Amino acid sequence: MAFSGSRLVASAAAKLLGQSRQGFKALTGVSRSLLTFSAAEGHSLRSACFSRSFTRSMWVLCSKRPDTDLLNGGVVKLTDVNKTCSCCGLHTQGDKELANFLSKEIESEKDNLQEAPKLKDFEISTKGAEVTLTRNFDGEIVTIDFNVNLSVDDESMDEESEQPQMVSRPRFTVELKKSGGSSLSLNCSFTGDEGTTGGEEEVDVFQIDEVTLHEGEGEWQESSYIAGADNMDGTLYDLLMTTLEERGVDNDFAAKLVTLSTSHEHRQYIKFLEDLKSFVSK
C-alpha cells in the first residue's frame, strides 16, 4: 500500500507541477526524489540536445571558413568582393594596375610594329624565338638559324626619333650541306660597324667566329673539332667570307637579317605582353 500510495501521489504531483510550488514542498520524500530525478533527466536531455544542435550549427559554419573560430570568440571573415570576379579568382590591386598597364603597352607596341622584310631566295620559318632561313644553291642546302632571345640593344637616337631604337642583332649559324650529307657550319656575329668607312673600302658588318666540319649525316658532337677564327690564317678567313658571299650571305643580306630579327623579336615581345596580361587576369 505504501508503494501504491507513492505512485498515486507522484502522478497527482506531476499534474500540479508548474501551477503551485507549494504542492511540490508537500510531497513525500519518496515522491520528491522521483520528481527530482525525472526533472533532472529532462533538463539534462534538453540541454544535451540544444548543445549538440548548437555545436553542429557552429561546426558547419566554421567548416566553410577554415580561418574562423566562432567557438573561441573569433570573428567571421568575409571575402572582399572587390577582389573577386566571375572566375572566382583573387585579384589584388597590383594585379589590376598591371593588367591596365599591359593593355596600354600592348597597343603602343603594336602601333610601332614594323613589317618583316622579304629575303630573296630564302624561305622563312619560325618557332617561338627561333628563326630558320633555307635556300638551295646548286644542289647545296644553305640553312641559317638564329634566336632572338637577348639579342636586342639600344641604338643611339637619330634626328627623327625621340627615343633610342631597339635593334636585334643575334648571333647566327650558316650551315652548308652537301648532297652526300657532309656539312660545314660557320657561327657568325655582328660587328656593330655600319658597313662603310670614310673611303671606298667596305667593312664587313658581320664576322665568322667559329667553323666546324661535319662528316656524314651525324649531328654536331662534343668530340667535333671547332676552329676559332681568331687563330685562323687571314687568307683562309677571307676565302670563307667569300664562300658565304657567293651564297647570298653578304653585308646586304646581314642588314636585312637585322631588320627581320628586330621585327620578329618585337612580335615575340608583344606576344609575351599578351600572355602576361592573360596570366594576371586569370
PDB file of N, CA and C in Angstrom, residues 89-177:
ATOM      1  N   GLY A  89      38.571  33.949 -58.968  1.00  0.00           N
ATOM      2  CA  GLY A  89      39.990  34.107 -58.678  1.00  0.00           C
ATOM      3  C   GLY A  89      40.221  35.355 -57.841  1.00  0.00           C
ATOM      4  N   LEU A  90      41.318  35.378 -57.120  1.00  0.00           N
ATOM      5  CA  LEU A  90      41.656  36.516 -56.283  1.00  0.00           C
ATOM      6  C   LEU A  90      42.552  37.470 -57.053  1.00  0.00           C
ATOM      7  N   HIS A  91      42.141  38.721 -57.173  1.00  0.00           N
ATOM      8  CA  HIS A  91      42.913  39.713 -57.909  1.00  0.00           C
ATOM      9  C   HIS A  91      43.228  40.873 -56.973  1.00  0.00           C
ATOM     10  N   THR A  92      44.499  41.142 -56.775  1.00  0.00           N
ATOM     11  CA  THR A  92      44.894  42.243 -55.918  1.00  0.00           C
ATOM     12  C   THR A  92      44.863  43.549 -56.696  1.00  0.00           C
ATOM     13  N   GLN A  93      45.029  44.633 -55.972  1.00  0.00           N
ATOM     14  CA  GLN A  93      45.072  45.937 -56.628  1.00  0.00           C
ATOM     15  C   GLN A  93      46.260  46.013 -57.573  1.00  0.00           C
ATOM     16  N   GLY A  94      47.368  45.385 -57.162  1.00  0.00           N
ATOM     17  CA  GLY A  94      48.539  45.359 -58.033  1.00  0.00           C
ATOM     18  C   GLY A  94      48.274  44.624 -59.331  1.00  0.00           C
ATOM     19  N   ASP A  95      47.489  43.531 -59.260  1.00  0.00           N
ATOM     20  CA  ASP A  95      47.133  42.791 -60.472  1.00  0.00           C
ATOM     21  C   ASP A  95      46.334  43.670 -61.427  1.00  0.00           C
ATOM     22  N   LYS A  96      45.399  44.429 -60.867  1.00  0.00           N
ATOM     23  CA  LYS A  96      44.569  45.296 -61.707  1.00  0.00           C
ATOM     24  C   LYS A  96      45.414  46.370 -62.390  1.00  0.00           C
ATOM     25  N   GLU A  97      46.308  46.975 -61.618  1.00  0.00           N
ATOM     26  CA  GLU A  97      47.157  48.019 -62.190  1.00  0.00           C
ATOM     27  C   GLU A  97      48.077  47.449 -63.267  1.00  0.00           C
ATOM     28  N   LEU A  98      48.598  46.245 -63.022  1.00  0.00           N
ATOM     29  CA  LEU A  98      49.473  45.612 -64.010  1.00  0.00           C
ATOM     30  C   LEU A  98      48.711  45.289 -65.284  1.00  0.00           C
ATOM     31  N   ALA A  99      47.488  44.758 -65.140  1.00  0.00           N
ATOM     32  CA  ALA A  99      46.677  44.422 -66.314  1.00  0.00           C
ATOM     33  C   ALA A  99      46.337  45.672 -67.121  1.00  0.00           C
ATOM     34  N   ASN A 100      46.003  46.762 -66.428  1.00  0.00           N
ATOM     35  CA  ASN A 100      45.686  48.013 -67.131  1.00  0.00           C
ATOM     36  C   ASN A 100      46.912  48.557 -67.865  1.00  0.00           C
ATOM     37  N   PHE A 101      48.064  48.490 -67.217  1.00  0.00           N
ATOM     38  CA  PHE A 101      49.292  48.954 -67.860  1.00  0.00           C
ATOM     39  C   PHE A 101      49.615  48.112 -69.089  1.00  0.00           C
ATOM     40  N   LEU A 102      49.451  46.794 -68.970  1.00  0.00           N
ATOM     41  CA  LEU A 102      49.761  45.907 -70.091  1.00  0.00           C
ATOM     42  C   LEU A 102      48.857  46.186 -71.285  1.00  0.00           C
ATOM     43  N   SER A 103      47.595  46.495 -71.026  1.00  0.00           N
ATOM     44  CA  SER A 103      46.675  46.804 -72.125  1.00  0.00           C
ATOM     45  C   SER A 103      47.170  48.006 -72.925  1.00  0.00           C
ATOM     46  N   LYS A 104      47.603  49.036 -72.214  1.00  0.00           N
ATOM     47  CA  LYS A 104      48.109  50.232 -72.894  1.00  0.00           C
ATOM     48  C   LYS A 104      49.440  49.948 -73.591  1.00  0.00           C
ATOM     49  N   GLU A 105      50.286  49.170 -72.935  1.00  0.00           N
ATOM     50  CA  GLU A 105      51.598  48.868 -73.505  1.00  0.00           C
ATOM     51  C   GLU A 105      51.473  48.041 -74.781  1.00  0.00           C
ATOM     52  N   ILE A 106      50.537  47.108 -74.788  1.00  0.00           N
ATOM     53  CA  ILE A 106      50.329  46.265 -75.975  1.00  0.00           C
ATOM     54  C   ILE A 106      49.900  47.116 -77.163  1.00  0.00           C
ATOM     55  N   GLU A 107      48.964  48.023 -76.929  1.00  0.00           N
ATOM     56  CA  GLU A 107      48.508  48.893 -78.013  1.00  0.00           C
ATOM     57  C   GLU A 107      49.640  49.777 -78.529  1.00  0.00           C
ATOM     58  N   SER A 108      50.454  50.292 -77.609  1.00  0.00           N
ATOM     59  CA  SER A 108      51.567  51.146 -78.012  1.00  0.00           C
ATOM     60  C   SER A 108      52.592  50.372 -78.833  1.00  0.00           C
ATOM     61  N   GLU A 109      52.902  49.152 -78.413  1.00  0.00           N
ATOM     62  CA  GLU A 109      53.887  48.338 -79.136  1.00  0.00           C
ATOM     63  C   GLU A 109      53.364  47.938 -80.514  1.00  0.00           C
ATOM     64  N   LYS A 110      52.087  47.658 -80.615  1.00  0.00           N
ATOM     65  CA  LYS A 110      51.514  47.294 -81.913  1.00  0.00           C
ATOM     66  C   LYS A 110      51.564  48.464 -82.891  1.00  0.00           C
ATOM     67  N   ASP A 111      51.403  49.671 -82.368  1.00  0.00           N
ATOM     68  CA  ASP A 111      51.465  50.849 -83.238  1.00  0.00           C
ATOM     69  C   ASP A 111      52.863  51.039 -83.833  1.00  0.00           C
ATOM     70  N   ASN A 112      53.894  50.571 -83.124  1.00  0.00           N
ATOM     71  CA  ASN A 112      55.276  50.749 -83.583  1.00  0.00           C
ATOM     72  C   ASN A 112      55.844  49.515 -84.273  1.00  0.00           C
ATOM     73  N   LEU A 113      55.010  48.506 -84.486  1.00  0.00           N
ATOM     74  CA  LEU A 113      55.487  47.261 -85.088  1.00  0.00           C
ATOM     75  C   LEU A 113      55.796  47.449 -86.569  1.00  0.00           C
ATOM     76  N   GLN A 114      56.974  46.980 -86.989  1.00  0.00           N
ATOM     77  CA  GLN A 114      57.401  47.074 -88.384  1.00  0.00           C
ATOM     78  C   GLN A 114      57.203  45.727 -89.078  1.00  0.00           C
ATOM     79  N   GLU A 115      56.858  45.781 -90.339  1.00  0.00           N
ATOM     80  CA  GLU A 115      56.678  44.554 -91.109  1.00  0.00           C
ATOM     81  C   GLU A 115      58.030  43.892 -91.374  1.00  0.00           C
ATOM     82  N   ALA A 116      58.026  42.574 -91.350  1.00  0.00           N
ATOM     83  CA  ALA A 116      59.259  41.831 -91.610  1.00  0.00           C
ATOM     84  C   ALA A 116      59.584  41.875 -93.101  1.00  0.00           C
ATOM     85  N   PRO A 117      60.840  42.086 -93.463  1.00  0.00           N
ATOM     86  CA  PRO A 117      61.208  42.161 -94.880  1.00  0.00           C
ATOM     87  C   PRO A 117      61.269  40.775 -95.516  1.00  0.00           C
ATOM     88  N   LYS A 118      61.182  40.741 -96.815  1.00  0.00           N
ATOM     89  CA  LYS A 118      61.351  39.505 -97.570  1.00  0.00           C
ATOM     90  C   LYS A 118      62.824  39.351 -97.934  1.00  0.00           C
ATOM     91  N   LEU A 119      63.324  38.137 -97.807  1.00  0.00           N
ATOM     92  CA  LEU A 119      64.707  37.856 -98.162  1.00  0.00           C
ATOM     93  C   LEU A 119      64.734  37.034 -99.444  1.00  0.00           C
ATOM     94  N   LYS A 120      65.360  37.574-100.448  1.00  0.00           N
ATOM     95  CA  LYS A 120      65.398  36.935-101.759  1.00  0.00           C
ATOM     96  C   LYS A 120      66.022  35.546-101.677  1.00  0.00           C
ATOM     97  N   ASP A 121      65.358  34.593-102.311  1.00  0.00           N
ATOM     98  CA  ASP A 121      65.818  33.209-102.451  1.00  0.00           C
ATOM     99  C   ASP A 121      65.704  32.387-101.170  1.00  0.00           C
ATOM    100  N   PHE A 122      65.336  33.004-100.055  1.00  0.00           N
ATOM    101  CA  PHE A 122      65.272  32.269 -98.790  1.00  0.00           C
ATOM    102  C   PHE A 122      63.821  32.055 -98.353  1.00  0.00           C
ATOM    103  N   GLU A 123      63.552  30.854 -97.858  1.00  0.00           N
ATOM    104  CA  GLU A 123      62.274  30.557 -97.225  1.00  0.00           C
ATOM    105  C   GLU A 123      62.424  30.754 -95.721  1.00  0.00           C
ATOM    106  N   ILE A 124      61.423  31.380 -95.126  1.00  0.00           N
ATOM    107  CA  ILE A 124      61.494  31.719 -93.700  1.00  0.00           C
ATOM    108  C   ILE A 124      60.511  30.863 -92.912  1.00  0.00           C
ATOM    109  N   SER A 125      60.986  30.279 -91.830  1.00  0.00           N
ATOM    110  CA  SER A 125      60.120  29.543 -90.907  1.00  0.00           C
ATOM    111  C   SER A 125      60.487  29.950 -89.481  1.00  0.00           C
ATOM    112  N   THR A 126      59.488  29.983 -88.609  1.00  0.00           N
ATOM    113  CA  THR A 126      59.723  30.407 -87.227  1.00  0.00           C
ATOM    114  C   THR A 126      59.110  29.413 -86.251  1.00  0.00           C
ATOM    115  N   LYS A 127      59.695  29.359 -85.080  1.00  0.00           N
ATOM    116  CA  LYS A 127      59.175  28.548 -83.976  1.00  0.00           C
ATOM    117  C   LYS A 127      59.525  29.268 -82.685  1.00  0.00           C
ATOM    118  N   GLY A 128      58.566  30.028 -82.178  1.00  0.00           N
ATOM    119  CA  GLY A 128      58.848  30.827 -80.996  1.00  0.00           C
ATOM    120  C   GLY A 128      59.910  31.863 -81.294  1.00  0.00           C
ATOM    121  N   ALA A 129      60.968  31.859 -80.503  1.00  0.00           N
ATOM    122  CA  ALA A 129      62.053  32.824 -80.683  1.00  0.00           C
ATOM    123  C   ALA A 129      63.042  32.395 -81.761  1.00  0.00           C
ATOM    124  N   GLU A 130      62.882  31.195 -82.302  1.00  0.00           N
ATOM    125  CA  GLU A 130      63.823  30.679 -83.294  1.00  0.00           C
ATOM    126  C   GLU A 130      63.356  31.001 -84.714  1.00  0.00           C
ATOM    127  N   VAL A 131      64.307  31.338 -85.568  1.00  0.00           N
ATOM    128  CA  VAL A 131      64.031  31.650 -86.971  1.00  0.00           C
ATOM    129  C   VAL A 131      64.997  30.843 -87.839  1.00  0.00           C
ATOM    130  N   THR A 132      64.459  30.252 -88.910  1.00  0.00           N
ATOM    131  CA  THR A 132      65.272  29.458 -89.830  1.00  0.00           C
ATOM    132  C   THR A 132      65.060  29.952 -91.254  1.00  0.00           C
ATOM    133  N   LEU A 133      66.156  30.198 -91.952  1.00  0.00           N
ATOM    134  CA  LEU A 133      66.134  30.603 -93.360  1.00  0.00           C
ATOM    135  C   LEU A 133      66.770  29.485 -94.176  1.00  0.00           C
ATOM    136  N   THR A 134      66.114  29.113 -95.285  1.00  0.00           N
ATOM    137  CA  THR A 134      66.601  27.990 -96.091  1.00  0.00           C
ATOM    138  C   THR A 134      66.554  28.336 -97.576  1.00  0.00           C
ATOM    139  N   ARG A 135      67.582  27.901 -98.297  1.00  0.00           N
ATOM    140  CA  ARG A 135      67.599  28.058 -99.748  1.00  0.00           C
ATOM    141  C   ARG A 135      68.431  26.919-100.363  1.00  0.00           C
ATOM    142  N   ASN A 136      68.232  26.731-101.667  1.00  0.00           N
ATOM    143  CA  ASN A 136      69.002  25.737-102.418  1.00  0.00           C
ATOM    144  C   ASN A 136      69.983  26.467-103.327  1.00  0.00           C
ATOM    145  N   PHE A 137      71.259  26.082-103.230  1.00  0.00           N
ATOM    146  CA  PHE A 137      72.295  26.723-104.038  1.00  0.00           C
ATOM    147  C   PHE A 137      73.051  25.635-104.814  1.00  0.00           C
ATOM    148  N   ASP A 138      72.650  25.439-106.050  1.00  0.00           N
ATOM    149  CA  ASP A 138      73.285  24.443-106.917  1.00  0.00           C
ATOM    150  C   ASP A 138      73.347  23.066-106.254  1.00  0.00           C
ATOM    151  N   GLY A 139      72.224  22.636-105.698  1.00  0.00           N
ATOM    152  CA  GLY A 139      72.157  21.324-105.059  1.00  0.00           C
ATOM    153  C   GLY A 139      72.648  21.308-103.624  1.00  0.00           C
ATOM    154  N   GLU A 140      73.153  22.409-103.174  1.00  0.00           N
ATOM    155  CA  GLU A 140      73.634  22.523-101.789  1.00  0.00           C
ATOM    156  C   GLU A 140      72.564  23.231-100.956  1.00  0.00           C
ATOM    157  N   ILE A 141      72.263  22.681 -99.793  1.00  0.00           N
ATOM    158  CA  ILE A 141      71.250  23.286 -98.917  1.00  0.00           C
ATOM    159  C   ILE A 141      71.930  24.273 -97.973  1.00  0.00           C
ATOM    160  N   VAL A 142      71.496  25.534 -98.071  1.00  0.00           N
ATOM    161  CA  VAL A 142      72.028  26.590 -97.203  1.00  0.00           C
ATOM    162  C   VAL A 142      70.976  26.896 -96.141  1.00  0.00           C
ATOM    163  N   THR A 143      71.353  26.711 -94.892  1.00  0.00           N
ATOM    164  CA  THR A 143      70.429  26.949 -93.775  1.00  0.00           C
ATOM    165  C   THR A 143      71.042  27.954 -92.809  1.00  0.00           C
ATOM    166  N   ILE A 144      70.249  28.949 -92.447  1.00  0.00           N
ATOM    167  CA  ILE A 144      70.694  29.964 -91.489  1.00  0.00           C
ATOM    168  C   ILE A 144      69.743  29.942 -90.296  1.00  0.00           C
ATOM    169  N   ASP A 145      70.279  29.719 -89.120  1.00  0.00           N
ATOM    170  CA  ASP A 145      69.483  29.662 -87.889  1.00  0.00           C
ATOM    171  C   ASP A 145      69.910  30.771 -86.938  1.00  0.00           C
ATOM    172  N   PHE A 146      68.919  31.381 -86.278  1.00  0.00           N
ATOM    173  CA  PHE A 146      69.234  32.329 -85.208  1.00  0.00           C
ATOM    174  C   PHE A 146      68.083  32.388 -84.220  1.00  0.00           C
ATOM    175  N   ASN A 147      68.380  32.892 -83.042  1.00  0.00           N
ATOM    176  CA  ASN A 147      67.421  33.005 -81.948  1.00  0.00           C
ATOM    177  C   ASN A 147      67.424  34.449 -81.467  1.00  0.00           C
ATOM    178  N   VAL A 148      66.224  35.037 -81.334  1.00  0.00           N
ATOM    179  CA  VAL A 148      66.134  36.465 -80.999  1.00  0.00           C
ATOM    180  C   VAL A 148      66.203  36.736 -79.504  1.00  0.00           C
ATOM    181  N   ASN A 149      66.253  35.703 -78.671  1.00  0.00           N
ATOM    182  CA  ASN A 149      66.329  35.926 -77.229  1.00  0.00           C
ATOM    183  C   ASN A 149      67.594  36.693 -76.851  1.00  0.00           C
ATOM    184  N   LEU A 150      67.414  37.720 -76.029  1.00  0.00           N
ATOM    185  CA  LEU A 150      68.542  38.511 -75.508  1.00  0.00           C
ATOM    186  C   LEU A 150      69.431  39.059 -76.622  1.00  0.00           C
ATOM    187  N   SER A 151      68.809  39.429 -77.720  1.00  0.00           N
ATOM    188  CA  SER A 151      69.579  39.919 -78.873  1.00  0.00           C
ATOM    189  C   SER A 151      69.391  41.409 -79.128  1.00  0.00           C
ATOM    190  N   VAL A 152      68.637  42.086 -78.268  1.00  0.00           N
ATOM    191  CA  VAL A 152      68.286  43.488 -78.516  1.00  0.00           C
ATOM    192  C   VAL A 152      69.236  44.424 -77.783  1.00  0.00           C
ATOM    193  N   ASP A 153      69.644  45.474 -78.471  1.00  0.00           N
ATOM    194  CA  ASP A 153      70.413  46.540 -77.844  1.00  0.00           C
ATOM    195  C   ASP A 153      69.840  47.879 -78.293  1.00  0.00           C
ATOM    196  N   ASP A 154      70.238  48.939 -77.616  1.00  0.00           N
ATOM    197  CA  ASP A 154      69.753  50.287 -77.935  1.00  0.00           C
ATOM    198  C   ASP A 154      70.673  50.950 -78.938  1.00  0.00           C
ATOM    199  N   GLU A 155      70.076  51.427 -80.036  1.00  0.00           N
ATOM    200  CA  GLU A 155      70.843  52.246 -80.961  1.00  0.00           C
ATOM    201  C   GLU A 155      70.775  53.690 -80.498  1.00  0.00           C
ATOM    202  N   SER A 156      71.765  54.474 -80.850  1.00  0.00           N
ATOM    203  CA  SER A 156      71.737  55.896 -80.497  1.00  0.00           C
ATOM    204  C   SER A 156      70.577  56.587 -81.194  1.00  0.00           C
ATOM    205  N   MET A 157      70.062  57.625 -80.565  1.00  0.00           N
ATOM    206  CA  MET A 157      68.916  58.336 -81.104  1.00  0.00           C
ATOM    207  C   MET A 157      69.287  59.062 -82.393  1.00  0.00           C
ATOM    208  N   ASP A 158      68.354  59.059 -83.333  1.00  0.00           N
ATOM    209  CA  ASP A 158      68.566  59.830 -84.555  1.00  0.00           C
ATOM    210  C   ASP A 158      67.691  61.074 -84.522  1.00  0.00           C
ATOM    211  N   GLU A 159      67.782  61.888 -85.548  1.00  0.00           N
ATOM    212  CA  GLU A 159      67.059  63.159 -85.567  1.00  0.00           C
ATOM    213  C   GLU A 159      65.557  62.961 -85.678  1.00  0.00           C
ATOM    214  N   GLU A 160      65.110  61.857 -86.258  1.00  0.00           N
ATOM    215  CA  GLU A 160      63.685  61.637 -86.472  1.00  0.00           C
ATOM    216  C   GLU A 160      63.015  60.952 -85.289  1.00  0.00           C
ATOM    217  N   SER A 161      63.770  60.459 -84.348  1.00  0.00           N
ATOM    218  CA  SER A 161      63.208  59.722 -83.226  1.00  0.00           C
ATOM    219  C   SER A 161      63.619  60.364 -81.913  1.00  0.00           C
ATOM    220  N   GLU A 162      62.678  60.429 -80.974  1.00  0.00           N
ATOM    221  CA  GLU A 162      62.961  60.991 -79.667  1.00  0.00           C
ATOM    222  C   GLU A 162      63.472  59.936 -78.701  1.00  0.00           C
ATOM    223  N   GLN A 163      63.352  58.654 -79.057  1.00  0.00           N
ATOM    224  CA  GLN A 163      63.777  57.572 -78.192  1.00  0.00           C
ATOM    225  C   GLN A 163      64.753  56.669 -78.939  1.00  0.00           C
ATOM    226  N   PRO A 164      65.644  55.983 -78.198  1.00  0.00           N
ATOM    227  CA  PRO A 164      66.559  55.043 -78.844  1.00  0.00           C
ATOM    228  C   PRO A 164      65.781  53.932 -79.543  1.00  0.00           C
ATOM    229  N   GLN A 165      66.286  53.492 -80.683  1.00  0.00           N
ATOM    230  CA  GLN A 165      65.647  52.426 -81.429  1.00  0.00           C
ATOM    231  C   GLN A 165      66.156  51.077 -80.931  1.00  0.00           C
ATOM    232  N   MET A 166      65.227  50.151 -80.701  1.00  0.00           N
ATOM    233  CA  MET A 166      65.582  48.812 -80.264  1.00  0.00           C
ATOM    234  C   MET A 166      65.896  47.968 -81.491  1.00  0.00           C
ATOM    235  N   VAL A 167      67.109  47.422 -81.549  1.00  0.00           N
ATOM    236  CA  VAL A 167      67.560  46.654 -82.702  1.00  0.00           C
ATOM    237  C   VAL A 167      68.043  45.287 -82.240  1.00  0.00           C
ATOM    238  N   SER A 168      67.634  44.257 -82.964  1.00  0.00           N
ATOM    239  CA  SER A 168      68.043  42.885 -82.648  1.00  0.00           C
ATOM    240  C   SER A 168      69.181  42.463 -83.574  1.00  0.00           C
ATOM    241  N   ARG A 169      70.315  42.132 -82.978  1.00  0.00           N
ATOM    242  CA  ARG A 169      71.473  41.643 -83.737  1.00  0.00           C
ATOM    243  C   ARG A 169      71.897  40.290 -83.157  1.00  0.00           C
ATOM    244  N   PRO A 170      71.236  39.235 -83.539  1.00  0.00           N
ATOM    245  CA  PRO A 170      71.533  37.928 -82.943  1.00  0.00           C
ATOM    246  C   PRO A 170      72.755  37.265 -83.568  1.00  0.00           C
ATOM    247  N   ARG A 171      73.368  36.395 -82.839  1.00  0.00           N
ATOM    248  CA  ARG A 171      74.357  35.505 -83.428  1.00  0.00           C
ATOM    249  C   ARG A 171      73.612  34.538 -84.347  1.00  0.00           C
ATOM    250  N   PHE A 172      74.234  34.145 -85.440  1.00  0.00           N
ATOM    251  CA  PHE A 172      73.561  33.230 -86.363  1.00  0.00           C
ATOM    252  C   PHE A 172      74.551  32.202 -86.902  1.00  0.00           C
ATOM    253  N   THR A 173      74.008  31.066 -87.306  1.00  0.00           N
ATOM    254  CA  THR A 173      74.814  29.964 -87.825  1.00  0.00           C
ATOM    255  C   THR A 173      74.428  29.688 -89.268  1.00  0.00           C
ATOM    256  N   VAL A 174      75.422  29.611 -90.131  1.00  0.00           N
ATOM    257  CA  VAL A 174      75.208  29.275 -91.539  1.00  0.00           C
ATOM    258  C   VAL A 174      75.716  27.851 -91.759  1.00  0.00           C
ATOM    259  N   GLU A 175      74.820  26.995 -92.218  1.00  0.00           N
ATOM    260  CA  GLU A 175      75.205  25.605 -92.497  1.00  0.00           C
ATOM    261  C   GLU A 175      75.123  25.346 -94.001  1.00  0.00           C
ATOM    262  N   LEU A 176      76.213  24.848 -94.570  1.00  0.00           N
ATOM    263  CA  LEU A 176      76.269  24.480 -95.989  1.00  0.00           C
ATOM    264  C   LEU A 176      76.314  22.958 -96.054  1.00  0.00           C
ATOM    265  N   LYS A 177      75.230  22.365 -96.541  1.00  0.00           N
ATOM    266  CA  LYS A 177      75.117  20.905 -96.533  1.00  0.00           C
ATOM    267  C   LYS A 177      75.168  20.355 -97.951  1.00  0.00           C
TER     268      LYS A 177
END
